[in-house]
mmCIF file of C-alpha atoms in Angstrom:
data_model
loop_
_atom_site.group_PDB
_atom_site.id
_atom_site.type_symbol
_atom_site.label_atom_id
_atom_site.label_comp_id
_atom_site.label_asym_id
_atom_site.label_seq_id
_atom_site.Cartn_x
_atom_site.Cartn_y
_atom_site.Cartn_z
ATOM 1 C CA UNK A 1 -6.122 27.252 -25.982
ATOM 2 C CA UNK A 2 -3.792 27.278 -22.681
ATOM 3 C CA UNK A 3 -6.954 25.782 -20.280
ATOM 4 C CA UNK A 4 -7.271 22.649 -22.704
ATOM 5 C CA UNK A 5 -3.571 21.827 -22.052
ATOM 6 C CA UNK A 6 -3.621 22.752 -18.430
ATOM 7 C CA UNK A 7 -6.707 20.933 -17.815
ATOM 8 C CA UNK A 8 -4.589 17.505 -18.640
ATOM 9 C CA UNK A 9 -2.055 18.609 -16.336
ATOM 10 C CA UNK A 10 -3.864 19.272 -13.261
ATOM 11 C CA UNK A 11 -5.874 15.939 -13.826
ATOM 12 C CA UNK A 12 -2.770 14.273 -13.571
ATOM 13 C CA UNK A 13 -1.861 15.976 -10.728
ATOM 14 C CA UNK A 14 -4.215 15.499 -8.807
ATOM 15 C CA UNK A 15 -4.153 11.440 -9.884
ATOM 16 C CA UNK A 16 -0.361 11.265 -8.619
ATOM 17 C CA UNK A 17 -1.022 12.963 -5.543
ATOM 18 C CA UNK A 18 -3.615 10.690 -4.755
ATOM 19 C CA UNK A 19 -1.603 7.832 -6.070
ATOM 20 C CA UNK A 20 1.141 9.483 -3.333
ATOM 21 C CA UNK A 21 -1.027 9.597 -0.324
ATOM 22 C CA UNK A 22 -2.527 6.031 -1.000
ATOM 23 C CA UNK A 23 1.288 4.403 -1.252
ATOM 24 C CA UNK A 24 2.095 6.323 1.746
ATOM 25 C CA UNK A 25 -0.792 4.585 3.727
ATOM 26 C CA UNK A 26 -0.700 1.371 2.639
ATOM 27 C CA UNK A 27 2.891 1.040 3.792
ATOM 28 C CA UNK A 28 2.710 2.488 6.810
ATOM 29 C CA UNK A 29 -0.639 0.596 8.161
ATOM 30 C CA UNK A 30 1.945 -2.289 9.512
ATOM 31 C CA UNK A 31 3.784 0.355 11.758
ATOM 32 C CA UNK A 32 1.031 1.535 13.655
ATOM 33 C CA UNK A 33 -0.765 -1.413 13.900
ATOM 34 C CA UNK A 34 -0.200 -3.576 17.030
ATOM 35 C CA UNK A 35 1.721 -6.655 16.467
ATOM 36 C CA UNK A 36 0.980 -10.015 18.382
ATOM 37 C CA UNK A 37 4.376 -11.110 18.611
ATOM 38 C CA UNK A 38 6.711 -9.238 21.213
ATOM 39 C CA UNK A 39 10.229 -8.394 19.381
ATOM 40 C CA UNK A 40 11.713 -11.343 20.752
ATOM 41 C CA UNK A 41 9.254 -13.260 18.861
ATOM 42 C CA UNK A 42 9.694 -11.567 15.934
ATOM 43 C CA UNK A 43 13.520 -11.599 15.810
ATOM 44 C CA UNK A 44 12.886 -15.470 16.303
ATOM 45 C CA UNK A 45 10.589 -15.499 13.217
ATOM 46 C CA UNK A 46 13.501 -13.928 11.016
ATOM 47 C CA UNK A 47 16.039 -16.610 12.296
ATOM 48 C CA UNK A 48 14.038 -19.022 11.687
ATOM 49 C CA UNK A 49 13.542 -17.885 8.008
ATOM 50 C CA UNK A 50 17.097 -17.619 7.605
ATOM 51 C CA UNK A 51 17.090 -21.486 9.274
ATOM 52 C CA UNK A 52 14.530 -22.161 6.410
ATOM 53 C CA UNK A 53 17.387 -20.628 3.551
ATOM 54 C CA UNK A 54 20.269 -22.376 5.847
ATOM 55 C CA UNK A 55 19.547 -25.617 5.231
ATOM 56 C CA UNK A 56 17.623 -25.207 1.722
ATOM 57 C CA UNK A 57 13.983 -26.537 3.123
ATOM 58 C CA UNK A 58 11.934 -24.252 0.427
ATOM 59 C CA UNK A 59 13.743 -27.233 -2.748
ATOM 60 C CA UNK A 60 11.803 -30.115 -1.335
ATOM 61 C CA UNK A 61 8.918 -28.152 0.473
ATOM 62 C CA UNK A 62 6.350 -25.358 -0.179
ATOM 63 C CA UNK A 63 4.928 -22.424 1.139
ATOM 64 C CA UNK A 64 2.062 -21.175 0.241
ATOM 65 C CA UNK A 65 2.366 -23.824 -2.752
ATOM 66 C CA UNK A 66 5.710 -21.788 -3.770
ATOM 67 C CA UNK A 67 8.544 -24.182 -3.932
ATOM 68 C CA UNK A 68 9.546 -27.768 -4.351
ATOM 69 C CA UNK A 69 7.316 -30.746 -4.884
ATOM 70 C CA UNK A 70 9.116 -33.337 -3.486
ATOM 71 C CA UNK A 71 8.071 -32.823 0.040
ATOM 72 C CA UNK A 72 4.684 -31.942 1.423
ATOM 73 C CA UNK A 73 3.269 -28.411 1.602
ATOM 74 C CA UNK A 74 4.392 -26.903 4.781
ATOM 75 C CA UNK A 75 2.281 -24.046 5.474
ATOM 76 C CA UNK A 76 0.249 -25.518 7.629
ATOM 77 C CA UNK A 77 1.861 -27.733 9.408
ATOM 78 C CA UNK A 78 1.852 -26.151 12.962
ATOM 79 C CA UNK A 79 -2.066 -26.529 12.865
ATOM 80 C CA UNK A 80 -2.210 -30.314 11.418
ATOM 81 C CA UNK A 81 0.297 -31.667 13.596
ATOM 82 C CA UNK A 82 -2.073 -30.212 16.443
ATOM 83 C CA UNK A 83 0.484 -27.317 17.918
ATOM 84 C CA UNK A 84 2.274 -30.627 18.194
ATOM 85 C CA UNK A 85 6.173 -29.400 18.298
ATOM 86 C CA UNK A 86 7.553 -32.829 19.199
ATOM 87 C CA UNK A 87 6.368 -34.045 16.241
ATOM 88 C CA UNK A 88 8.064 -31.536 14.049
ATOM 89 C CA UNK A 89 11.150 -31.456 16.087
ATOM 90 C CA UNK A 90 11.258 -35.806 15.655
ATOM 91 C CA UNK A 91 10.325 -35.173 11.185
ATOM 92 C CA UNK A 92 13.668 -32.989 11.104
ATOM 93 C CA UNK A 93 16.122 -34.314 13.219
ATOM 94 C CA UNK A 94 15.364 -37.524 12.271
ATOM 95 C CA UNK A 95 14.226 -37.723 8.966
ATOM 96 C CA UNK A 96 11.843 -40.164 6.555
ATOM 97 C CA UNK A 97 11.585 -41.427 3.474
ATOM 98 C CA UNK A 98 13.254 -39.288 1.117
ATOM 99 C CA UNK A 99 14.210 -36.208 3.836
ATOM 100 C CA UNK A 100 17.697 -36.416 5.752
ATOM 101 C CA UNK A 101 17.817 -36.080 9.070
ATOM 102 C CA UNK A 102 19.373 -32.802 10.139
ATOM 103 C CA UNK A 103 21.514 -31.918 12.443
ATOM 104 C CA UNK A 104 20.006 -28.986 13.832
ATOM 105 C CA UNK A 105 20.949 -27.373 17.038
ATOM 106 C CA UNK A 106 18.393 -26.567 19.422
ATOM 107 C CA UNK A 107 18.540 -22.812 18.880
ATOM 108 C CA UNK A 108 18.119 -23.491 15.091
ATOM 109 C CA UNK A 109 15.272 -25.909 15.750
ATOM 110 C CA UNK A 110 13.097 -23.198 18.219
ATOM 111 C CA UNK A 111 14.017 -20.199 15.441
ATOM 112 C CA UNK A 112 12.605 -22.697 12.442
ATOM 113 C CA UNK A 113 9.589 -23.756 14.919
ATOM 114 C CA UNK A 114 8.672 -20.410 15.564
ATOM 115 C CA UNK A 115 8.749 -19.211 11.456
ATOM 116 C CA UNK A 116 6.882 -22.424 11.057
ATOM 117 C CA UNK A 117 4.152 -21.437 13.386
ATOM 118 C CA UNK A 118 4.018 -17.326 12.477
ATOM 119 C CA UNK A 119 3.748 -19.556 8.625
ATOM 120 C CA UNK A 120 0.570 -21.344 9.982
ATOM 121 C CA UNK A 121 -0.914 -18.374 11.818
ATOM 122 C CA UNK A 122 -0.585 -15.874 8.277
ATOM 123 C CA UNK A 123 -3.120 -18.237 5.903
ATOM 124 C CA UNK A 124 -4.109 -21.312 4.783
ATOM 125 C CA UNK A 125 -2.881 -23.326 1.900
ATOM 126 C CA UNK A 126 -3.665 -26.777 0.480
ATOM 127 C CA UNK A 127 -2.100 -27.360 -2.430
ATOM 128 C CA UNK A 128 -4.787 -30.322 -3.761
ATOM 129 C CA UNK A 129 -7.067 -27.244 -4.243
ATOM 130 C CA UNK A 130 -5.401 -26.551 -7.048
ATOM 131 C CA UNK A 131 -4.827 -27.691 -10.259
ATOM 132 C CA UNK A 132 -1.871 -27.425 -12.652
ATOM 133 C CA UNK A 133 -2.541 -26.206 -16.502
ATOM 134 C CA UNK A 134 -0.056 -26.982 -19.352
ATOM 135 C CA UNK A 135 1.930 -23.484 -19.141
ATOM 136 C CA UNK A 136 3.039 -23.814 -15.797
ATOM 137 C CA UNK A 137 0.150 -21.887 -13.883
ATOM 138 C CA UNK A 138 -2.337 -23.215 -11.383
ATOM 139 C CA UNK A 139 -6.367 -22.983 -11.497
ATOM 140 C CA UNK A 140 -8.905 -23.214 -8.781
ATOM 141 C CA UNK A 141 -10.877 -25.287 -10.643
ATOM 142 C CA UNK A 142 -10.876 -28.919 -9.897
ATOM 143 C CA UNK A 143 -11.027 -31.244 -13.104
#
């Protein structure tokens, strides 16, 4: 009667062990694998994000078609303006149609260009691909 009780136990175990060693590497693939970006770049990234948060960009624009709808989708827009940083650099300080223009310094600008551009370089995103249902949740499928 003891080994059918024990049995349960040691399948368990063995199941959270395994559960264990899995968590373990999953998290720590990203330390030992090389990065791209030298840790100037990457401290650059995270100011830029915290640009992003400073001046509230994620109400009017998306990520990864996460965020506000009144501006486009931003995730890619390193690649469509063609690397093109002027043109970025002219959108925010300047401003059109329903964005402000920003007064940005230059350190701000290169921090948000950067996070724009490690943005671009993670995935792609294009919001028209998907469509909206009633609830509030998006489908692949085009109607």
């Amino acid at each position: 009667m003891l080994n059918l009780f024990a049995h349960p136990k040691r399948i368990f175990f063995v199941l959270f062990v395994c559960f264990i060693a899995f968590s373990v590497w999953i998290y720590t693939i990203p330390l030992f694998s090389p990065s791209q970006y030298s840790e100037k770049e990457l401290h650059l990234v995270a100011e830029g994000r915290l640009v992003w948060q400073k001046y509230n960009c994620h109400t009017c624009h998306q990520l990864y078609g996460l965020g506000g709808y009144l501006g486009p989708d931003l995730t890619n827009v390193y690649s469509r303006s063609g690397n093109n940083e002027y043109y970025i650099r002219a959108i925010v300080k300047s401003g059109v149609k329903q964005m402000p223009a920003f007064k940005i310094s230059e350190e701000e600008m290169n921090a948000l260009l950067q996070f724009l551009k490690n943005v671009d370089q993670s995935g792609t995103s294009n919001p028209q691909d998907y469509q909206p249902e009633i609830l509030g949740t998006f489908s692949l499928e085009k109607k």
